[in-house]
Amino acid sequence: MLRTAINEANQKIIERIKAARPHWVGVISAKEAVPTLAQGKKLLHAGPPIVWHDMTGPMQGACIGACLFEGWAQDEKQALHLLESGQVEFIPCHSVNAVGPMGGITSANMPMIVVENITHGNRAYCNLNEGIGKVMRFGAYGQEVLDRHRWMKESLGPALNDALKLFDNGIDLTALMAQAITMGDEFHQRNIAASALLLRTLSPKLILLDRSKAEMEKIFSFLSVTDQFFLNVAMAFCKSIMDSAAQIKEGSIVTAMTRNGKEFGIKVSGLCDQWFTAPVNTPQGLFFTGYSQKDANPDIGDSAITETFGIGGAAMVAAPGVTRFVGAGGTDVAYEVSEEMSEIYLEHNMLFQIPTWNFQGCCLGLDLRLVVETGITPLINTGIAHKQAGVGQIGAGTVRAPLACFEKALEALAKKLDV
């Protein structure tokens, strides 16, 4: 009887996920998206709750960068004083309908993507992708990083928002992603097809804007070479869907997975807003020239919301072009990964059919019970940050979610249900 009740609740959640239709409708400042950021010195961060002294290098580096970007400090020394003396409050992105890649550090005046789930009426937010290399999300905060963020605030963000206003209901992301997954994207480590499709969709509206030729050339150049630009859009897409799924406060489907560099945290539909955490693992993969595994920071970032939805590592078979980049082997290994992942998800989502999986849909409905029963933990595709603040990205790879947080959640669910 109990199993039937959980299964019925899970089916309601799956139907809610299938019905969701997120649209990209705008780009606004973080303080408009999250009003609490407008008061005092507050920063959003990735993962479950964490304090300054427990943060690893990339997140601390991004905090320093955000203090400089907001003008709260004039140099690194002043920024460190602010942070170490407790004058900055930290809020998990997930607590305010948002997600942030890697460090996830987002401050009041950074632009944020707005994705609206048209079906269920909720919104989700994510900052804009900065490209690769020395970027704030990986902990870099040099002058070039700050200059890029100021340009994104003053030029790129407003231009994208103005272009999106020229669409009826923004851009239908389900339709765009359904096409991109057939072109080799899994939406976590590979977004080149979706980014290209997005630029193709935006271009006819961007050229209508009243901007200088030089500024438009800069915007088009940035979007044309930023292969991972769509990642942040995909994260907001997944967040908007999983938040709407979490409104059904029953069942055993995982509605959030995220990492703060110290702990991996999950939330489960039947356990509402509780975090269940365990120490994170460190990603394994391929490194840029001059770096190796000893330089790698432990797992970090909200981008595992893609695997929560059922893409990313779970859809590895869709992206044979990325398997070597993340050190996952060849296409046979990619197939084996997705087959293994399908054992811990309840269904397949036929809105996202994968040609290299005989047009089977991507995974859907990560079930807490199946993870614990099989011992198979979600595999996550991820970038690798240097463990020291200020360096940035040094590679890409894969990492497993720790089993312990799923075991804790299952025990809590059993206790709630008086089993």
Tab-separated table of C-alpha atoms in Angstrom:
chain	number	residue	atom	x	y	z
A	1	MET	CA	0.000	0.000	0.000
A	2	LEU	CA	2.826	2.368	0.953
A	3	ARG	CA	4.772	1.487	-2.196
A	4	THR	CA	1.642	2.230	-4.257
A	5	ALA	CA	1.238	5.637	-2.624
A	6	ILE	CA	4.863	6.581	-3.325
A	7	ASN	CA	4.591	5.345	-6.906
A	8	GLU	CA	1.408	7.361	-7.452
A	9	ALA	CA	3.069	10.502	-6.081
A	10	ASN	CA	6.120	9.915	-8.286
A	11	GLN	CA	3.882	9.518	-11.325
A	12	LYS	CA	2.251	12.889	-10.590
A	13	ILE	CA	5.706	14.440	-10.440
A	14	ILE	CA	6.760	12.827	-13.711
A	15	GLU	CA	3.642	14.099	-15.447
A	16	ARG	CA	4.363	17.573	-14.060
A	17	ILE	CA	7.917	17.427	-15.417
A	18	LYS	CA	6.695	16.281	-18.834
A	19	ALA	CA	4.100	19.070	-18.981
A	20	ALA	CA	6.559	21.860	-18.103
A	21	ARG	CA	7.366	24.377	-20.869
A	22	PRO	CA	10.110	26.772	-19.763
A	23	HIS	CA	10.681	29.884	-21.900
A	24	TRP	CA	13.640	32.278	-21.681
A	25	VAL	CA	11.817	35.573	-21.153
A	26	GLY	CA	14.425	38.074	-20.014
A	27	VAL	CA	17.681	39.186	-18.421
A	28	ILE	CA	17.456	41.341	-15.302
A	29	SER	CA	19.766	42.316	-12.455
A	30	ALA	CA	20.163	39.811	-9.648
A	31	LYS	CA	18.675	42.296	-7.160
A	32	GLU	CA	15.531	42.501	-9.305
A	33	ALA	CA	15.309	38.712	-9.480
A	34	VAL	CA	16.179	38.223	-5.804
A	35	PRO	CA	15.077	41.387	-3.932
A	36	THR	CA	16.924	40.494	-0.714
A	37	LEU	CA	20.219	41.116	-2.558
A	38	ALA	CA	19.348	44.825	-2.762
A	39	GLN	CA	19.843	45.238	0.988
A	40	GLY	CA	23.275	45.043	2.619
A	41	LYS	CA	26.176	42.928	1.421
A	42	LYS	CA	24.861	39.532	0.336
A	43	LEU	CA	26.119	36.917	-2.121
A	44	LEU	CA	24.456	33.861	-3.593
A	45	HIS	CA	26.565	30.684	-3.696
A	46	ALA	CA	26.329	27.185	-5.150
A	47	GLY	CA	25.462	24.116	-3.142
A	48	PRO	CA	23.958	23.575	0.295
A	49	PRO	CA	24.578	26.263	2.972
A	50	ILE	CA	28.239	27.028	3.685
A	51	VAL	CA	30.227	29.682	5.583
A	52	TRP	CA	33.273	31.595	4.351
A	53	HIS	CA	35.877	29.620	6.292
A	54	ASP	CA	34.601	26.287	4.897
A	55	MET	CA	34.636	27.439	1.252
A	56	THR	CA	37.337	26.075	-1.052
A	57	GLY	CA	39.589	28.227	-3.244
A	58	PRO	CA	37.361	28.735	-6.313
A	59	MET	CA	34.353	29.883	-4.280
A	60	GLN	CA	36.503	32.168	-2.107
A	61	GLY	CA	38.136	33.605	-5.220
A	62	ALA	CA	34.727	34.310	-6.755
A	63	CYS	CA	33.633	36.016	-3.510
A	64	ILE	CA	36.668	38.313	-3.724
A	65	GLY	CA	35.777	39.045	-7.352
A	66	ALA	CA	32.177	39.860	-6.450
A	67	CYS	CA	33.308	42.271	-3.686
A	68	LEU	CA	35.499	44.083	-6.228
A	69	PHE	CA	32.743	44.060	-8.874
A	70	GLU	CA	30.211	45.585	-6.466
A	71	GLY	CA	32.706	48.218	-5.294
A	72	TRP	CA	32.559	46.977	-1.698
A	73	ALA	CA	36.376	46.744	-1.749
A	74	GLN	CA	39.104	48.427	-3.756
A	75	ASP	CA	41.590	45.544	-3.679
A	76	GLU	CA	41.986	41.913	-2.658
A	77	LYS	CA	43.125	42.819	0.870
A	78	GLN	CA	40.020	44.908	1.575
A	79	ALA	CA	37.795	42.202	0.101
A	80	LEU	CA	39.348	39.533	2.314
A	81	HIS	CA	38.814	41.713	5.380
A	82	LEU	CA	35.124	42.097	4.552
A	83	LEU	CA	34.698	38.372	3.987
A	84	GLU	CA	36.755	37.116	6.919
A	85	SER	CA	35.133	39.560	9.373
A	86	GLY	CA	31.648	38.260	8.586
A	87	GLN	CA	30.350	41.451	6.920
A	88	VAL	CA	29.003	39.526	3.918
A	89	GLU	CA	25.970	37.239	4.207
A	90	PHE	CA	25.850	34.068	2.096
A	91	ILE	CA	22.657	32.571	0.663
A	92	PRO	CA	22.384	29.297	-1.325
A	93	CYS	CA	21.185	29.961	-4.882
A	94	HIS	CA	18.691	27.111	-4.510
A	95	SER	CA	16.992	28.948	-1.616
A	96	VAL	CA	15.930	31.826	-3.902
A	97	ASN	CA	14.792	29.965	-7.069
A	98	ALA	CA	18.245	30.305	-8.617
A	99	VAL	CA	21.238	28.215	-9.667
A	100	GLY	CA	24.853	29.148	-10.306
A	101	PRO	CA	27.605	27.140	-12.032
A	102	MET	CA	30.817	26.183	-10.132
A	103	GLY	CA	31.194	28.718	-7.277
A	104	GLY	CA	27.786	30.088	-8.166
A	105	ILE	CA	28.710	33.458	-6.668
A	106	THR	CA	26.169	36.040	-7.793
A	107	SER	CA	25.930	39.609	-6.498
A	108	ALA	CA	23.233	42.276	-6.669
A	109	ASN	CA	24.266	43.963	-9.922
A	110	MET	CA	25.164	40.912	-11.997
A	111	PRO	CA	22.709	40.128	-14.814
A	112	MET	CA	20.579	37.006	-14.467
A	113	ILE	CA	18.737	34.874	-16.999
A	114	VAL	CA	14.990	34.687	-16.316
A	115	VAL	CA	13.288	31.434	-17.333
A	116	GLU	CA	9.534	31.146	-16.863
A	117	ASN	CA	7.830	27.769	-16.691
A	118	ILE	CA	4.771	28.771	-18.717
A	119	THR	CA	2.787	25.684	-17.691
A	120	HIS	CA	3.169	25.992	-13.945
A	121	GLY	CA	3.824	29.734	-13.588
A	122	ASN	CA	7.116	29.634	-11.639
A	123	ARG	CA	10.400	31.318	-12.548
A	124	ALA	CA	14.064	30.305	-12.184
A	125	TYR	CA	17.241	32.374	-12.472
A	126	CYS	CA	20.898	31.879	-13.385
A	127	ASN	CA	23.780	34.264	-14.054
A	128	LEU	CA	25.224	34.656	-17.575
A	129	ASN	CA	27.999	32.378	-18.847
A	130	GLU	CA	31.362	34.174	-19.064
A	131	GLY	CA	33.160	31.748	-21.379
A	132	ILE	CA	36.078	29.548	-20.340
A	133	GLY	CA	39.559	29.980	-18.800
A	134	LYS	CA	40.011	32.829	-16.301
A	135	VAL	CA	36.396	33.342	-15.244
A	136	MET	CA	34.817	34.203	-11.921
A	137	ARG	CA	32.757	31.044	-11.618
A	138	PHE	CA	36.022	29.081	-11.446
A	139	GLY	CA	37.474	31.515	-8.893
A	140	ALA	CA	39.444	33.977	-11.059
A	141	TYR	CA	39.070	37.692	-10.238
A	142	GLY	CA	41.719	39.596	-12.205
A	143	GLN	CA	41.093	42.827	-14.128
A	144	GLU	CA	40.048	41.032	-17.324
A	145	VAL	CA	37.466	39.078	-15.322
A	146	LEU	CA	36.032	42.248	-13.765
A	147	ASP	CA	36.029	44.091	-17.110
A	148	ARG	CA	34.071	41.241	-18.717
A	149	HIS	CA	31.501	41.278	-15.904
A	150	ARG	CA	31.042	45.038	-16.214
A	151	TRP	CA	30.503	44.680	-19.964
A	152	MET	CA	27.970	41.894	-19.366
A	153	LYS	CA	26.133	44.135	-16.891
A	154	GLU	CA	26.160	47.294	-19.012
A	155	SER	CA	25.889	45.904	-22.541
A	156	LEU	CA	25.308	42.176	-23.094
A	157	GLY	CA	22.594	41.708	-20.467
A	158	PRO	CA	20.472	44.716	-21.522
A	159	ALA	CA	20.852	43.812	-25.226
A	160	LEU	CA	19.679	40.239	-24.628
A	161	ASN	CA	16.761	41.484	-22.537
A	162	ASP	CA	15.696	43.954	-25.232
A	163	ALA	CA	15.926	41.235	-27.898
A	164	LEU	CA	13.888	38.776	-25.826
A	165	LYS	CA	11.122	41.382	-25.440
A	166	LEU	CA	10.642	41.223	-29.207
A	167	PHE	CA	9.489	37.578	-28.996
A	168	ASP	CA	5.998	36.486	-27.983
A	169	ASN	CA	6.609	34.715	-24.632
A	170	GLY	CA	10.388	34.641	-25.112
A	171	ILE	CA	12.191	31.590	-26.523
A	172	ASP	CA	10.674	28.110	-26.177
A	173	LEU	CA	13.604	26.209	-24.668
A	174	THR	CA	12.027	22.745	-24.892
A	175	ALA	CA	11.797	23.014	-28.666
A	176	LEU	CA	15.346	24.314	-28.977
A	177	MET	CA	16.832	21.642	-26.695
A	178	ALA	CA	14.886	18.838	-28.388
A	179	GLN	CA	16.704	19.804	-31.577
A	180	ALA	CA	20.104	20.313	-29.930
A	181	ILE	CA	20.178	16.876	-28.292
A	182	THR	CA	19.889	15.335	-31.755
A	183	MET	CA	22.939	17.416	-32.724
A	184	GLY	CA	25.206	15.983	-30.027
A	185	ASP	CA	24.597	18.063	-26.887
A	186	GLU	CA	24.040	16.608	-23.409
A	187	PHE	CA	23.653	20.190	-21.987
A	188	HIS	CA	26.226	20.015	-19.197
A	189	GLN	CA	29.673	19.611	-20.696
A	190	ARG	CA	28.596	20.105	-24.325
A	191	ASN	CA	26.272	22.947	-25.353
A	192	ILE	CA	27.760	23.940	-28.685
A	193	ALA	CA	24.696	23.001	-30.748
A	194	ALA	CA	22.244	24.692	-28.366
A	195	SER	CA	24.440	27.805	-28.183
A	196	ALA	CA	24.525	27.984	-31.995
A	197	LEU	CA	20.771	27.446	-32.272
A	198	LEU	CA	20.225	30.137	-29.654
A	199	LEU	CA	22.357	32.634	-31.566
A	200	ARG	CA	20.475	31.774	-34.772
A	201	THR	CA	17.180	32.415	-32.954
A	202	LEU	CA	18.318	35.650	-31.328
A	203	SER	CA	20.074	37.196	-34.321
A	204	PRO	CA	17.014	38.530	-36.213
A	205	LYS	CA	15.948	40.371	-33.042
A	206	LEU	CA	19.412	41.524	-31.965
A	207	ILE	CA	20.000	43.305	-35.254
A	208	LEU	CA	16.834	45.368	-34.684
A	209	LEU	CA	18.283	46.950	-31.544
A	210	ASP	CA	19.453	50.532	-31.458
A	211	ARG	CA	23.126	49.877	-30.633
A	212	SER	CA	26.374	51.020	-32.221
A	213	LYS	CA	27.925	48.810	-34.888
A	214	ALA	CA	31.018	48.335	-32.731
A	215	GLU	CA	28.953	47.186	-29.744
A	216	MET	CA	26.885	44.790	-31.822
A	217	GLU	CA	30.060	43.322	-33.286
A	218	LYS	CA	31.322	42.695	-29.744
A	219	ILE	CA	28.061	41.039	-28.693
A	220	PHE	CA	27.893	38.805	-31.770
A	221	SER	CA	31.568	37.880	-31.447
A	222	PHE	CA	31.149	36.869	-27.794
A	223	LEU	CA	28.062	34.761	-28.447
A	224	SER	CA	29.590	33.118	-31.520
A	225	VAL	CA	32.660	31.801	-29.659
A	226	THR	CA	31.159	31.027	-26.253
A	227	ASP	CA	30.305	27.358	-26.815
A	228	GLN	CA	29.038	26.894	-23.257
A	229	PHE	CA	26.807	29.991	-23.254
A	230	PHE	CA	23.707	27.811	-23.245
A	231	LEU	CA	24.775	25.912	-20.103
A	232	ASN	CA	23.428	28.632	-17.791
A	233	VAL	CA	20.182	28.777	-19.785
A	234	ALA	CA	19.864	24.979	-19.508
A	235	MET	CA	20.453	25.181	-15.758
A	236	ALA	CA	17.629	27.711	-15.318
A	237	PHE	CA	15.467	25.519	-17.575
A	238	CYS	CA	16.056	22.485	-15.344
A	239	LYS	CA	15.655	24.502	-12.126
A	240	SER	CA	12.266	25.857	-13.226
A	241	ILE	CA	11.057	22.323	-13.971
A	242	MET	CA	12.391	20.662	-10.824
A	243	ASP	CA	11.045	23.484	-8.614
A	244	SER	CA	7.595	22.932	-10.063
A	245	ALA	CA	7.998	19.184	-9.456
A	246	ALA	CA	8.952	19.910	-5.836
A	247	GLN	CA	5.589	21.555	-5.296
A	248	ILE	CA	4.171	18.018	-4.987
A	249	LYS	CA	5.490	17.323	-1.519
A	250	GLU	CA	5.294	13.552	-1.693
A	251	GLY	CA	7.164	10.716	-3.344
A	252	SER	CA	10.832	9.777	-3.638
A	253	ILE	CA	12.062	11.729	-6.673
A	254	VAL	CA	15.210	13.812	-6.210
A	255	THR	CA	14.444	17.476	-7.011
A	256	ALA	CA	17.904	19.014	-6.484
A	257	MET	CA	21.539	17.887	-6.506
A	258	THR	CA	24.296	20.403	-5.904
A	259	ARG	CA	27.777	20.855	-4.428
A	260	ASN	CA	29.603	23.608	-2.551
A	261	GLY	CA	33.153	22.212	-2.751
A	262	LYS	CA	32.825	20.603	0.669
A	263	GLU	CA	29.448	18.892	0.710
A	264	PHE	CA	27.146	17.345	-1.871
A	265	GLY	CA	23.516	18.155	-1.101
A	266	ILE	CA	20.229	16.735	-2.346
A	267	LYS	CA	16.541	17.535	-1.868
A	268	VAL	CA	13.715	15.019	-2.316
A	269	SER	CA	10.086	15.672	-3.271
A	270	GLY	CA	8.609	13.966	-0.199
A	271	LEU	CA	10.971	15.721	2.194
A	272	CYS	CA	10.213	19.301	1.120
A	273	ASP	CA	13.051	21.794	1.630
A	274	GLN	CA	15.431	19.678	3.762
A	275	TRP	CA	19.074	19.267	2.678
A	276	PHE	CA	20.745	15.861	2.946
A	277	THR	CA	24.499	16.128	2.604
A	278	ALA	CA	27.710	14.099	2.437
A	279	PRO	CA	31.340	14.990	1.639
A	280	VAL	CA	31.924	15.643	-2.080
A	281	ASN	CA	34.243	13.595	-4.291
A	282	THR	CA	36.894	15.150	-6.524
A	283	PRO	CA	36.358	15.057	-10.318
A	284	GLN	CA	38.583	12.857	-12.481
A	285	GLY	CA	39.262	13.803	-16.088
A	286	LEU	CA	41.566	15.567	-18.526
A	287	PHE	CA	43.587	18.638	-17.615
A	288	PHE	CA	44.826	21.659	-19.517
A	289	THR	CA	48.597	21.795	-20.153
A	290	GLY	CA	50.547	22.355	-16.952
A	291	TYR	CA	47.904	21.034	-14.553
A	292	SER	CA	47.164	17.616	-13.062
A	293	GLN	CA	44.876	15.803	-10.652
A	294	LYS	CA	46.754	17.184	-7.630
A	295	ASP	CA	45.605	20.689	-8.605
A	296	ALA	CA	41.902	19.790	-8.798
A	297	ASN	CA	39.351	21.305	-6.434
A	298	PRO	CA	36.698	19.001	-4.939
A	299	ASP	CA	33.346	18.851	-6.727
A	300	ILE	CA	31.490	22.185	-6.829
A	301	GLY	CA	28.512	23.915	-8.476
A	302	ASP	CA	24.752	23.927	-9.007
A	303	SER	CA	25.121	22.595	-12.544
A	304	ALA	CA	24.189	19.090	-11.354
A	305	ILE	CA	20.611	20.353	-11.692
A	306	THR	CA	21.002	19.057	-15.269
A	307	GLU	CA	21.613	15.490	-14.031
A	308	THR	CA	18.712	15.955	-11.577
A	309	PHE	CA	16.464	16.568	-14.581
A	310	GLY	CA	18.016	13.645	-16.484
A	311	ILE	CA	20.476	15.169	-18.965
A	312	GLY	CA	24.223	15.891	-18.542
A	313	GLY	CA	26.025	12.715	-17.462
A	314	ALA	CA	22.814	10.690	-17.695
A	315	ALA	CA	22.615	11.660	-21.390
A	316	MET	CA	26.287	10.969	-22.121
A	317	VAL	CA	25.267	8.741	-25.034
A	318	ALA	CA	23.882	11.821	-26.822
A	319	ALA	CA	27.284	13.509	-26.896
A	320	PRO	CA	29.962	11.207	-28.315
A	321	GLY	CA	31.959	14.332	-29.149
A	322	VAL	CA	32.471	15.119	-25.468
A	323	THR	CA	33.462	11.719	-24.111
A	324	ARG	CA	37.169	12.176	-24.830
A	325	PHE	CA	37.140	15.738	-23.470
A	326	VAL	CA	35.926	14.559	-20.069
A	327	GLY	CA	38.174	11.492	-20.161
A	328	ALA	CA	35.211	9.121	-20.224
A	329	GLY	CA	36.525	6.856	-23.000
A	330	GLY	CA	34.788	6.260	-26.333
A	331	THR	CA	31.225	5.969	-27.546
A	332	ASP	CA	30.886	2.457	-26.087
A	333	VAL	CA	31.586	3.877	-22.621
A	334	ALA	CA	29.111	6.726	-23.203
A	335	TYR	CA	26.460	4.134	-24.078
A	336	GLU	CA	27.280	2.112	-20.953
A	337	VAL	CA	27.028	5.220	-18.750
A	338	SER	CA	23.547	6.128	-20.003
A	339	GLU	CA	22.399	2.508	-19.737
A	340	GLU	CA	23.658	2.408	-16.145
A	341	MET	CA	21.975	5.715	-15.317
A	342	SER	CA	18.650	4.490	-16.716
A	343	GLU	CA	18.583	1.978	-13.832
A	344	ILE	CA	18.107	4.768	-11.260
A	345	TYR	CA	15.623	6.931	-13.199
A	346	LEU	CA	11.977	5.881	-13.474
A	347	GLU	CA	11.201	6.785	-17.091
A	348	HIS	CA	12.471	8.268	-20.326
A	349	ASN	CA	11.476	11.710	-21.611
A	350	MET	CA	10.416	11.348	-25.224
A	351	LEU	CA	10.542	15.125	-25.706
A	352	PHE	CA	14.339	14.704	-25.780
A	353	GLN	CA	14.975	11.740	-28.066
A	354	ILE	CA	18.602	10.642	-28.510
A	355	PRO	CA	19.461	9.303	-31.990
A	356	THR	CA	22.571	7.461	-30.755
A	357	TRP	CA	20.376	5.654	-28.195
A	358	ASN	CA	18.006	4.360	-30.889
A	359	PHE	CA	15.854	7.473	-30.321
A	360	GLN	CA	15.191	6.557	-26.713
A	361	GLY	CA	14.314	9.609	-24.616
A	362	CYS	CA	16.676	11.040	-21.986
A	363	CYS	CA	16.326	9.821	-18.405
A	364	LEU	CA	13.512	11.209	-16.247
A	365	GLY	CA	12.632	10.891	-12.549
A	366	LEU	CA	15.742	10.183	-10.443
A	367	ASP	CA	14.398	7.869	-7.723
A	368	LEU	CA	16.028	7.982	-4.306
A	369	ARG	CA	14.971	4.367	-3.653
A	370	LEU	CA	16.651	3.049	-6.802
A	371	VAL	CA	19.940	4.804	-5.990
A	372	VAL	CA	20.127	3.170	-2.558
A	373	GLU	CA	18.796	-0.196	-3.744
A	374	THR	CA	21.280	-0.536	-6.624
A	375	GLY	CA	24.190	1.394	-5.147
A	376	ILE	CA	24.454	3.198	-8.492
A	377	THR	CA	25.098	6.897	-7.896
A	378	PRO	CA	24.463	9.661	-10.462
A	379	LEU	CA	27.441	10.391	-12.712
A	380	ILE	CA	27.971	14.111	-13.275
A	381	ASN	CA	29.806	15.765	-16.146
A	382	THR	CA	31.692	18.755	-14.796
A	383	GLY	CA	34.418	21.321	-15.288
A	384	ILE	CA	37.421	21.147	-12.955
A	385	ALA	CA	38.555	24.239	-11.059
A	386	HIS	CA	42.030	24.795	-9.595
A	387	LYS	CA	41.903	24.413	-5.835
A	388	GLN	CA	43.613	27.773	-5.316
A	389	ALA	CA	41.631	31.004	-5.545
A	390	GLY	CA	42.315	33.155	-8.582
A	391	VAL	CA	43.495	30.503	-11.083
A	392	GLY	CA	40.276	29.373	-12.801
A	393	GLN	CA	39.396	26.308	-14.872
A	394	ILE	CA	42.080	23.665	-15.381
A	395	GLY	CA	40.180	20.803	-17.004
A	396	ALA	CA	36.963	18.822	-17.336
A	397	GLY	CA	35.825	15.391	-16.239
A	398	THR	CA	33.255	13.364	-14.379
A	399	VAL	CA	32.431	12.759	-10.724
A	400	ARG	CA	30.048	10.543	-8.778
A	401	ALA	CA	27.514	11.822	-6.264
A	402	PRO	CA	28.236	10.302	-2.815
A	403	LEU	CA	25.854	7.510	-1.809
A	404	ALA	CA	25.674	8.652	1.814
A	405	CYS	CA	23.385	11.650	1.167
A	406	PHE	CA	20.870	9.391	-0.598
A	407	GLU	CA	20.985	6.919	2.293
A	408	LYS	CA	20.326	9.719	4.799
A	409	ALA	CA	17.378	10.966	2.752
A	410	LEU	CA	15.862	7.487	2.449
A	411	GLU	CA	16.102	7.016	6.220
A	412	ALA	CA	14.350	10.372	6.709
A	413	LEU	CA	11.626	9.446	4.214
A	414	ALA	CA	11.073	6.117	5.963
A	415	LYS	CA	10.822	7.921	9.308
A	416	LYS	CA	8.334	10.433	7.898
A	417	LEU	CA	6.202	7.603	6.536
A	418	ASP	CA	6.554	5.685	9.819
A	419	VAL	CA	8.019	2.644	8.110
